[in-house]
JSON list of C-alpha atoms in Angstrom, two decimals:
[
{"chain": "B", "resi": 13, "resn": "ASN", "atom": "CA", "xyz": [12.59, 63.36, -7.48]},
{"chain": "B", "resi": 14, "resn": "ARG", "atom": "CA", "xyz": [12.58, 61.76, -3.93]},
{"chain": "B", "resi": 15, "resn": "ASP", "atom": "CA", "xyz": [10.47, 64.56, -2.57]},
{"chain": "B", "resi": 16, "resn": "LEU", "atom": "CA", "xyz": [7.60, 64.02, -5.08]},
{"chain": "B", "resi": 17, "resn": "ALA", "atom": "CA", "xyz": [4.63, 62.24, -3.59]},
{"chain": "B", "resi": 18, "resn": "ALA", "atom": "CA", "xyz": [4.49, 58.56, -4.83]},
{"chain": "B", "resi": 19, "resn": "HIS", "atom": "CA", "xyz": [1.22, 56.12, -4.97]},
{"chain": "B", "resi": 20, "resn": "THR", "atom": "CA", "xyz": [-1.00, 58.80, -4.87]},
{"chain": "B", "resi": 21, "resn": "LYS", "atom": "CA", "xyz": [-3.94, 56.93, -6.85]},
{"chain": "B", "resi": 22, "resn": "LEU", "atom": "CA", "xyz": [-6.05, 54.20, -5.10]},
{"chain": "B", "resi": 23, "resn": "LYS", "atom": "CA", "xyz": [-6.66, 50.81, -6.62]},
{"chain": "B", "resi": 24, "resn": "PHE", "atom": "CA", "xyz": [-10.01, 49.42, -6.76]},
{"chain": "B", "resi": 25, "resn": "ARG", "atom": "CA", "xyz": [-11.10, 46.00, -7.14]},
{"chain": "B", "resi": 26, "resn": "GLN", "atom": "CA", "xyz": [-11.74, 44.82, -10.72]},
{"chain": "B", "resi": 27, "resn": "PRO", "atom": "CA", "xyz": [-14.86, 42.47, -11.39]},
{"chain": "B", "resi": 28, "resn": "GLY", "atom": "CA", "xyz": [-13.80, 38.98, -10.68]},
{"chain": "B", "resi": 29, "resn": "GLN", "atom": "CA", "xyz": [-11.15, 39.71, -8.12]},
{"chain": "B", "resi": 30, "resn": "GLY", "atom": "CA", "xyz": [-13.51, 37.90, -5.26]},
{"chain": "B", "resi": 31, "resn": "ILE", "atom": "CA", "xyz": [-15.68, 40.65, -3.94]},
{"chain": "B", "resi": 32, "resn": "SER", "atom": "CA", "xyz": [-18.09, 39.61, -1.13]},
{"chain": "B", "resi": 33, "resn": "ASP", "atom": "CA", "xyz": [-21.00, 40.38, -3.07]},
{"chain": "B", "resi": 34, "resn": "GLU", "atom": "CA", "xyz": [-19.61, 38.64, -6.16]},
{"chain": "B", "resi": 35, "resn": "ILE", "atom": "CA", "xyz": [-19.34, 35.47, -4.25]},
{"chain": "B", "resi": 36, "resn": "GLY", "atom": "CA", "xyz": [-22.78, 35.81, -3.00]},
{"chain": "B", "resi": 37, "resn": "ASP", "atom": "CA", "xyz": [-24.13, 35.82, -6.51]},
{"chain": "B", "resi": 38, "resn": "ARG", "atom": "CA", "xyz": [-21.89, 32.89, -7.33]},
{"chain": "B", "resi": 39, "resn": "GLU", "atom": "CA", "xyz": [-23.57, 31.11, -4.73]},
{"chain": "B", "resi": 40, "resn": "ARG", "atom": "CA", "xyz": [-27.06, 32.16, -5.54]},
{"chain": "B", "resi": 41, "resn": "LEU", "atom": "CA", "xyz": [-26.17, 31.28, -9.06]},
{"chain": "B", "resi": 42, "resn": "LYS", "atom": "CA", "xyz": [-25.31, 27.42, -7.78]},
{"chain": "B", "resi": 43, "resn": "ASP", "atom": "CA", "xyz": [-28.31, 27.11, -5.76]},
{"chain": "B", "resi": 44, "resn": "GLU", "atom": "CA", "xyz": [-30.45, 28.41, -8.81]},
{"chain": "B", "resi": 45, "resn": "LEU", "atom": "CA", "xyz": [-28.64, 25.85, -11.08]},
{"chain": "B", "resi": 46, "resn": "ARG", "atom": "CA", "xyz": [-28.95, 22.95, -8.75]},
{"chain": "B", "resi": 47, "resn": "LYS", "atom": "CA", "xyz": [-32.82, 23.60, -8.07]},
{"chain": "B", "resi": 48, "resn": "ALA", "atom": "CA", "xyz": [-33.13, 23.58, -11.79]},
{"chain": "B", "resi": 49, "resn": "GLU", "atom": "CA", "xyz": [-31.14, 20.51, -12.40]},
{"chain": "B", "resi": 50, "resn": "ARG", "atom": "CA", "xyz": [-33.31, 18.87, -9.57]},
{"chain": "B", "resi": 51, "resn": "GLU", "atom": "CA", "xyz": [-36.43, 19.81, -11.38]},
{"chain": "B", "resi": 52, "resn": "HIS", "atom": "CA", "xyz": [-35.47, 18.63, -14.53]},
{"chain": "B", "resi": 53, "resn": "PHE", "atom": "CA", "xyz": [-34.58, 15.07, -13.43]},
{"chain": "B", "resi": 54, "resn": "GLU", "atom": "CA", "xyz": [-37.75, 14.86, -11.36]},
{"chain": "B", "resi": 55, "resn": "GLN", "atom": "CA", "xyz": [-39.68, 15.64, -14.47]},
{"chain": "B", "resi": 56, "resn": "VAL", "atom": "CA", "xyz": [-37.84, 13.38, -16.23]},
{"chain": "B", "resi": 57, "resn": "SER", "atom": "CA", "xyz": [-38.15, 10.49, -14.00]},
{"chain": "B", "resi": 58, "resn": "LYS", "atom": "CA", "xyz": [-42.05, 11.10, -13.63]},
{"chain": "B", "resi": 59, "resn": "GLU", "atom": "CA", "xyz": [-42.00, 11.15, -17.63]},
{"chain": "B", "resi": 60, "resn": "LYS", "atom": "CA", "xyz": [-40.37, 7.72, -17.28]},
{"chain": "B", "resi": 61, "resn": "GLY", "atom": "CA", "xyz": [-42.19, 6.44, -14.65]},
{"chain": "B", "resi": 62, "resn": "GLU", "atom": "CA", "xyz": [-39.39, 5.53, -12.43]},
{"chain": "B", "resi": 63, "resn": "TYR", "atom": "CA", "xyz": [-38.54, 5.65, -8.77]},
{"chain": "B", "resi": 64, "resn": "VAL", "atom": "CA", "xyz": [-38.19, 9.47, -7.88]},
{"chain": "B", "resi": 65, "resn": "PRO", "atom": "CA", "xyz": [-35.59, 9.49, -5.15]},
{"chain": "B", "resi": 66, "resn": "ARG", "atom": "CA", "xyz": [-35.19, 13.29, -4.84]},
{"chain": "B", "resi": 67, "resn": "SER", "atom": "CA", "xyz": [-38.87, 14.38, -4.85]},
{"chain": "B", "resi": 68, "resn": "ALA", "atom": "CA", "xyz": [-39.23, 13.31, -1.13]},
{"chain": "B", "resi": 69, "resn": "LEU", "atom": "CA", "xyz": [-36.77, 16.14, -0.23]},
{"chain": "B", "resi": 70, "resn": "LYS", "atom": "CA", "xyz": [-38.26, 19.50, 0.14]},
{"chain": "B", "resi": 71, "resn": "GLU", "atom": "CA", "xyz": [-36.36, 22.10, -1.43]},
{"chain": "B", "resi": 72, "resn": "GLY", "atom": "CA", "xyz": [-32.94, 23.18, 0.02]},
{"chain": "B", "resi": 73, "resn": "GLU", "atom": "CA", "xyz": [-34.11, 21.32, 3.37]},
{"chain": "B", "resi": 74, "resn": "GLU", "atom": "CA", "xyz": [-31.36, 18.64, 3.41]},
{"chain": "B", "resi": 75, "resn": "ASP", "atom": "CA", "xyz": [-29.19, 19.63, 1.00]},
{"chain": "B", "resi": 76, "resn": "GLU", "atom": "CA", "xyz": [-27.81, 22.64, 2.76]},
{"chain": "B", "resi": 77, "resn": "ASP", "atom": "CA", "xyz": [-27.20, 20.61, 5.96]},
{"chain": "B", "resi": 78, "resn": "MET", "atom": "CA", "xyz": [-25.54, 18.14, 4.27]},
{"chain": "B", "resi": 79, "resn": "GLU", "atom": "CA", "xyz": [-21.63, 17.97, 3.83]},
{"chain": "B", "resi": 80, "resn": "PRO", "atom": "CA", "xyz": [-20.31, 17.89, 0.19]},
{"chain": "B", "resi": 81, "resn": "ALA", "atom": "CA", "xyz": [-19.07, 14.13, 0.71]},
{"chain": "B", "resi": 82, "resn": "LEU", "atom": "CA", "xyz": [-22.39, 12.67, 1.87]},
{"chain": "B", "resi": 83, "resn": "LYS", "atom": "CA", "xyz": [-24.16, 14.80, -1.12]},
{"chain": "B", "resi": 84, "resn": "ARG", "atom": "CA", "xyz": [-21.82, 13.10, -3.52]},
{"chain": "B", "resi": 85, "resn": "ARG", "atom": "CA", "xyz": [-22.11, 9.65, -2.06]},
{"chain": "B", "resi": 86, "resn": "ARG", "atom": "CA", "xyz": [-26.02, 9.98, -2.00]},
{"chain": "B", "resi": 87, "resn": "LEU", "atom": "CA", "xyz": [-26.13, 11.17, -5.64]},
{"chain": "B", "resi": 88, "resn": "MET", "atom": "CA", "xyz": [-24.17, 8.13, -6.50]},
{"chain": "B", "resi": 89, "resn": "GLU", "atom": "CA", "xyz": [-26.42, 5.64, -4.68]},
{"chain": "B", "resi": 90, "resn": "GLU", "atom": "CA", "xyz": [-29.09, 7.23, -6.45]},
{"chain": "B", "resi": 91, "resn": "ALA", "atom": "CA", "xyz": [-27.47, 7.01, -9.63]},
{"chain": "B", "resi": 92, "resn": "THR", "atom": "CA", "xyz": [-26.60, 3.54, -9.13]},
{"chain": "B", "resi": 93, "resn": "LYS", "atom": "CA", "xyz": [-30.23, 2.55, -8.24]},
{"chain": "B", "resi": 94, "resn": "ALA", "atom": "CA", "xyz": [-31.51, 4.24, -11.46]},
{"chain": "B", "resi": 95, "resn": "ALA", "atom": "CA", "xyz": [-29.23, 2.29, -13.39]},
{"chain": "B", "resi": 96, "resn": "TRP", "atom": "CA", "xyz": [-30.10, -0.97, -11.91]},
{"chain": "B", "resi": 97, "resn": "LEU", "atom": "CA", "xyz": [-33.89, -0.05, -12.89]},
{"chain": "B", "resi": 98, "resn": "ASP", "atom": "CA", "xyz": [-32.73, 0.80, -16.45]},
{"chain": "B", "resi": 99, "resn": "LYS", "atom": "CA", "xyz": [-31.15, -2.44, -16.49]},
{"chain": "B", "resi": 100, "resn": "ASP", "atom": "CA", "xyz": [-34.20, -4.42, -15.29]},
{"chain": "B", "resi": 101, "resn": "ASP", "atom": "CA", "xyz": [-35.98, -3.04, -17.97]},
{"chain": "B", "resi": 102, "resn": "SER", "atom": "CA", "xyz": [-33.64, -3.65, -20.83]},
{"chain": "B", "resi": 103, "resn": "ASP", "atom": "CA", "xyz": [-33.27, -7.68, -19.56]},
{"chain": "B", "resi": 104, "resn": "ASP", "atom": "CA", "xyz": [-36.96, -7.52, -20.66]},
{"chain": "B", "resi": 105, "resn": "ASP", "atom": "CA", "xyz": [-36.35, -6.51, -24.10]},
{"chain": "B", "resi": 106, "resn": "ASP", "atom": "CA", "xyz": [-33.07, -8.88, -24.49]},
{"chain": "B", "resi": 107, "resn": "GLU", "atom": "CA", "xyz": [-35.65, -12.05, -24.80]},
{"chain": "B", "resi": 108, "resn": "GLU", "atom": "CA", "xyz": [-37.41, -10.61, -27.31]},
{"chain": "B", "resi": 109, "resn": "SER", "atom": "CA", "xyz": [-34.32, -9.31, -29.49]},
{"chain": "B", "resi": 110, "resn": "ASP", "atom": "CA", "xyz": [-32.77, -12.61, -29.74]},
{"chain": "B", "resi": 111, "resn": "SER", "atom": "CA", "xyz": [-33.85, -13.74, -33.06]},
{"chain": "B", "resi": 112, "resn": "ASP", "atom": "CA", "xyz": [-32.76, -10.01, -34.13]},
{"chain": "B", "resi": 113, "resn": "GLU", "atom": "CA", "xyz": [-29.15, -10.76, -32.93]},
{"chain": "B", "resi": 114, "resn": "ASP", "atom": "CA", "xyz": [-28.80, -13.83, -35.16]},
{"chain": "B", "resi": 115, "resn": "ASP", "atom": "CA", "xyz": [-29.51, -11.48, -38.14]},
{"chain": "B", "resi": 116, "resn": "ASP", "atom": "CA", "xyz": [-27.17, -8.86, -36.83]},
{"chain": "B", "resi": 117, "resn": "GLY", "atom": "CA", "xyz": [-24.34, -11.65, -36.25]},
{"chain": "B", "resi": 118, "resn": "ASP", "atom": "CA", "xyz": [-24.86, -12.67, -40.25]},
{"chain": "B", "resi": 119, "resn": "ASP", "atom": "CA", "xyz": [-24.55, -8.83, -41.04]},
{"chain": "B", "resi": 120, "resn": "THR", "atom": "CA", "xyz": [-21.45, -8.34, -38.78]},
{"chain": "B", "resi": 121, "resn": "ALA", "atom": "CA", "xyz": [-19.87, -11.05, -40.34]},
{"chain": "B", "resi": 122, "resn": "GLU", "atom": "CA", "xyz": [-20.52, -10.09, -43.84]},
{"chain": "B", "resi": 123, "resn": "LEU", "atom": "CA", "xyz": [-19.40, -6.37, -42.99]},
{"chain": "B", "resi": 124, "resn": "LEU", "atom": "CA", "xyz": [-16.20, -8.06, -41.44]},
{"chain": "B", "resi": 125, "resn": "ARG", "atom": "CA", "xyz": [-15.41, -9.73, -44.65]},
{"chain": "B", "resi": 126, "resn": "GLU", "atom": "CA", "xyz": [-15.94, -6.67, -46.61]},
{"chain": "B", "resi": 127, "resn": "LEU", "atom": "CA", "xyz": [-13.66, -4.63, -44.14]},
{"chain": "B", "resi": 128, "resn": "ALA", "atom": "CA", "xyz": [-10.78, -7.50, -44.60]},
{"chain": "B", "resi": 129, "resn": "LYS", "atom": "CA", "xyz": [-11.02, -7.22, -48.43]},
{"chain": "B", "resi": 130, "resn": "ILE", "atom": "CA", "xyz": [-10.90, -3.43, -48.32]},
{"chain": "B", "resi": 131, "resn": "LYS", "atom": "CA", "xyz": [-7.75, -3.68, -45.78]},
{"chain": "B", "resi": 132, "resn": "GLN", "atom": "CA", "xyz": [-6.34, -6.17, -48.22]},
{"chain": "B", "resi": 133, "resn": "GLU", "atom": "CA", "xyz": [-6.67, -4.00, -51.06]},
{"chain": "B", "resi": 134, "resn": "ARG", "atom": "CA", "xyz": [-5.25, -0.89, -49.50]},
{"chain": "B", "resi": 135, "resn": "ALA", "atom": "CA", "xyz": [-2.34, -3.02, -48.56]},
{"chain": "B", "resi": 136, "resn": "GLU", "atom": "CA", "xyz": [-1.65, -4.00, -52.03]},
{"chain": "B", "resi": 137, "resn": "GLU", "atom": "CA", "xyz": [-2.14, -0.53, -53.43]},
{"chain": "B", "resi": 138, "resn": "LYS", "atom": "CA", "xyz": [0.32, 0.74, -50.96]},
{"chain": "B", "resi": 139, "resn": "GLU", "atom": "CA", "xyz": [2.87, -1.87, -51.66]},
{"chain": "B", "resi": 140, "resn": "GLN", "atom": "CA", "xyz": [2.42, -1.01, -55.34]},
{"chain": "B", "resi": 141, "resn": "GLN", "atom": "CA", "xyz": [3.19, 2.65, -54.61]},
{"chain": "B", "resi": 142, "resn": "GLU", "atom": "CA", "xyz": [6.30, 1.71, -52.54]},
{"chain": "B", "resi": 143, "resn": "ARG", "atom": "CA", "xyz": [7.74, -0.34, -55.33]},
{"chain": "B", "resi": 144, "resn": "GLU", "atom": "CA", "xyz": [7.26, 2.31, -57.90]},
{"chain": "B", "resi": 145, "resn": "LYS", "atom": "CA", "xyz": [8.50, 5.05, -55.52]},
{"chain": "B", "resi": 146, "resn": "GLN", "atom": "CA", "xyz": [11.75, 2.68, -55.19]},
{"chain": "B", "resi": 147, "resn": "ALA", "atom": "CA", "xyz": [12.12, 2.11, -58.92]},
{"chain": "B", "resi": 148, "resn": "GLU", "atom": "CA", "xyz": [11.91, 5.91, -59.49]},
{"chain": "B", "resi": 149, "resn": "GLU", "atom": "CA", "xyz": [14.65, 6.33, -56.57]},
{"chain": "B", "resi": 150, "resn": "ASP", "atom": "CA", "xyz": [16.92, 3.93, -58.11]},
{"chain": "B", "resi": 151, "resn": "ALA", "atom": "CA", "xyz": [16.62, 5.45, -61.75]},
{"chain": "B", "resi": 152, "resn": "LYS", "atom": "CA", "xyz": [17.48, 8.70, -60.24]},
{"chain": "B", "resi": 153, "resn": "ARG", "atom": "CA", "xyz": [20.39, 7.40, -58.24]},
{"chain": "B", "resi": 154, "resn": "ALA", "atom": "CA", "xyz": [22.00, 5.74, -61.63]},
{"chain": "B", "resi": 155, "resn": "GLN", "atom": "CA", "xyz": [21.25, 8.89, -63.57]},
{"chain": "B", "resi": 156, "resn": "ASP", "atom": "CA", "xyz": [23.06, 11.00, -60.81]},
{"chain": "B", "resi": 157, "resn": "ILE", "atom": "CA", "xyz": [26.10, 8.66, -60.68]},
{"chain": "B", "resi": 158, "resn": "LEU", "atom": "CA", "xyz": [26.36, 8.60, -64.50]},
{"chain": "B", "resi": 159, "resn": "THR", "atom": "CA", "xyz": [26.49, 12.58, -64.52]},
{"chain": "B", "resi": 160, "resn": "GLY", "atom": "CA", "xyz": [28.08, 13.37, -61.54]},
{"chain": "B", "resi": 161, "resn": "ASN", "atom": "CA", "xyz": [31.53, 12.89, -62.16]},
{"chain": "B", "resi": 162, "resn": "PRO", "atom": "CA", "xyz": [32.79, 15.40, -64.42]},
{"chain": "B", "resi": 163, "resn": "LEU", "atom": "CA", "xyz": [35.77, 13.11, -65.65]},
{"chain": "B", "resi": 164, "resn": "LEU", "atom": "CA", "xyz": [33.12, 10.78, -67.17]},
{"chain": "B", "resi": 165, "resn": "ASN", "atom": "CA", "xyz": [31.24, 13.72, -69.23]},
{"chain": "B", "resi": 166, "resn": "LEU", "atom": "CA", "xyz": [33.91, 14.66, -71.35]},
{"chain": "B", "resi": 167, "resn": "GLY", "atom": "CA", "xyz": [32.05, 14.02, -74.43]},
{"chain": "B", "resi": 168, "resn": "ASP", "atom": "CA", "xyz": [29.26, 16.23, -73.55]},
{"chain": "B", "resi": 169, "resn": "GLY", "atom": "CA", "xyz": [31.40, 19.14, -74.76]},
{"chain": "B", "resi": 170, "resn": "ALA", "atom": "CA", "xyz": [30.18, 21.09, -71.45]},
{"chain": "B", "resi": 171, "resn": "LYS", "atom": "CA", "xyz": [32.46, 23.85, -70.27]},
{"chain": "B", "resi": 172, "resn": "MET", "atom": "CA", "xyz": [33.80, 23.03, -66.83]},
{"chain": "B", "resi": 173, "resn": "ASN", "atom": "CA", "xyz": [34.39, 26.26, -64.83]},
{"chain": "B", "resi": 174, "resn": "PHE", "atom": "CA", "xyz": [36.19, 26.01, -61.43]},
{"chain": "B", "resi": 175, "resn": "ASN", "atom": "CA", "xyz": [35.71, 28.55, -58.77]},
{"chain": "B", "resi": 176, "resn": "VAL", "atom": "CA", "xyz": [39.30, 29.44, -57.76]},
{"chain": "B", "resi": 177, "resn": "LYS", "atom": "CA", "xyz": [38.46, 32.07, -55.45]},
{"chain": "B", "resi": 178, "resn": "ASN", "atom": "CA", "xyz": [38.91, 32.14, -51.70]},
{"chain": "B", "resi": 179, "resn": "GLN", "atom": "CA", "xyz": [40.39, 28.67, -51.58]},
{"chain": "B", "resi": 180, "resn": "ALA", "atom": "CA", "xyz": [42.55, 29.42, -48.77]},
{"chain": "B", "resi": 181, "resn": "ARG", "atom": "CA", "xyz": [39.54, 31.25, -46.63]},
{"chain": "B", "resi": 182, "resn": "GLY", "atom": "CA", "xyz": [40.67, 30.03, -43.26]},
{"chain": "B", "resi": 183, "resn": "VAL", "atom": "CA", "xyz": [44.21, 31.48, -43.73]},
{"chain": "B", "resi": 184, "resn": "ASP", "atom": "CA", "xyz": [44.93, 34.73, -42.50]},
{"chain": "B", "resi": 185, "resn": "GLU", "atom": "CA", "xyz": [48.33, 36.26, -43.93]},
{"chain": "B", "resi": 186, "resn": "ARG", "atom": "CA", "xyz": [48.32, 39.13, -41.45]},
{"chain": "B", "resi": 187, "resn": "PRO", "atom": "CA", "xyz": [50.42, 38.13, -38.11]},
{"chain": "B", "resi": 188, "resn": "LYS", "atom": "CA", "xyz": [48.04, 38.37, -35.43]},
{"chain": "B", "resi": 189, "resn": "LYS", "atom": "CA", "xyz": [48.42, 41.09, -32.73]},
{"chain": "B", "resi": 190, "resn": "ARG", "atom": "CA", "xyz": [50.73, 39.87, -29.81]},
{"chain": "B", "resi": 191, "resn": "PHE", "atom": "CA", "xyz": [51.47, 41.62, -26.21]},
{"chain": "B", "resi": 192, "resn": "VAL", "atom": "CA", "xyz": [54.83, 42.48, -25.69]},
{"chain": "B", "resi": 193, "resn": "ASN", "atom": "CA", "xyz": [55.64, 44.06, -22.39]},
{"chain": "B", "resi": 194, "resn": "ASP", "atom": "CA", "xyz": [58.83, 46.19, -23.79]},
{"chain": "B", "resi": 195, "resn": "THR", "atom": "CA", "xyz": [57.59, 49.28, -25.64]},
{"chain": "B", "resi": 196, "resn": "LEU", "atom": "CA", "xyz": [60.47, 49.45, -27.66]},
{"chain": "B", "resi": 197, "resn": "ARG", "atom": "CA", "xyz": [60.14, 46.25, -29.10]},
{"chain": "B", "resi": 198, "resn": "SER", "atom": "CA", "xyz": [56.41, 46.07, -29.58]},
{"chain": "B", "resi": 199, "resn": "ASP", "atom": "CA", "xyz": [54.68, 45.95, -33.04]},
{"chain": "B", "resi": 200, "resn": "PHE", "atom": "CA", "xyz": [53.28, 49.51, -32.91]},
{"chain": "B", "resi": 201, "resn": "HIS", "atom": "CA", "xyz": [56.70, 50.83, -31.99]},
{"chain": "B", "resi": 202, "resn": "LYS", "atom": "CA", "xyz": [58.36, 48.94, -34.91]},
{"chain": "B", "resi": 203, "resn": "ARG", "atom": "CA", "xyz": [55.73, 50.39, -37.40]},
{"chain": "B", "resi": 204, "resn": "PHE", "atom": "CA", "xyz": [56.19, 53.71, -36.09]},
{"chain": "B", "resi": 205, "resn": "LEU", "atom": "CA", "xyz": [59.73, 53.84, -36.46]},
{"chain": "B", "resi": 206, "resn": "GLY", "atom": "CA", "xyz": [59.49, 52.28, -39.95]},
{"chain": "B", "resi": 207, "resn": "LYS", "atom": "CA", "xyz": [57.11, 55.08, -41.21]},
{"chain": "B", "resi": 208, "resn": "PHE", "atom": "CA", "xyz": [58.78, 58.16, -39.67]},
{"chain": "B", "resi": 209, "resn": "ILE", "atom": "CA", "xyz": [62.47, 57.21, -39.23]},
{"chain": "B", "resi": 210, "resn": "LYS", "atom": "CA", "xyz": [64.29, 55.78, -42.30]}
]
């Protein structure tokens, strides 16, 4: 067996084990996704007529040279600028919607009252169910107490059968085997003499 050749087959890399071609494919795919995402955001911002911070960059010109931390920081700054612009737009709308908020406040108060009423009804219903359940348990317990003691049920005429078998289940009548260093006094020798020499 030792003379047989071992490890006669070569193991080839399986797909997904990090071949350089696959890594290149992944990087290419990431670049395509970044480009598509950039184009999408530029198109959305143009439709809204907002400030377009990324359109000034030529495709892949500054992104490849930047470190990931700088990219992340720049993206965060642009996101905050966009959020501020959105907030400024929404402030103008707030002045118009002050009268609507009063109506909304009345509706909200009414909904809260309705919600409180529903919660109270559910609590009462749950309490009622708990009381019924407790009453059933008490009745069952009383019935078990009355019928559980066989000495109190003598009037039923029911036959009482007791299981008398295996009452001394844990008791072993055979003596345990013991070790005796003397062969003439061992239990085996005594049984042997009792069988064959009488």
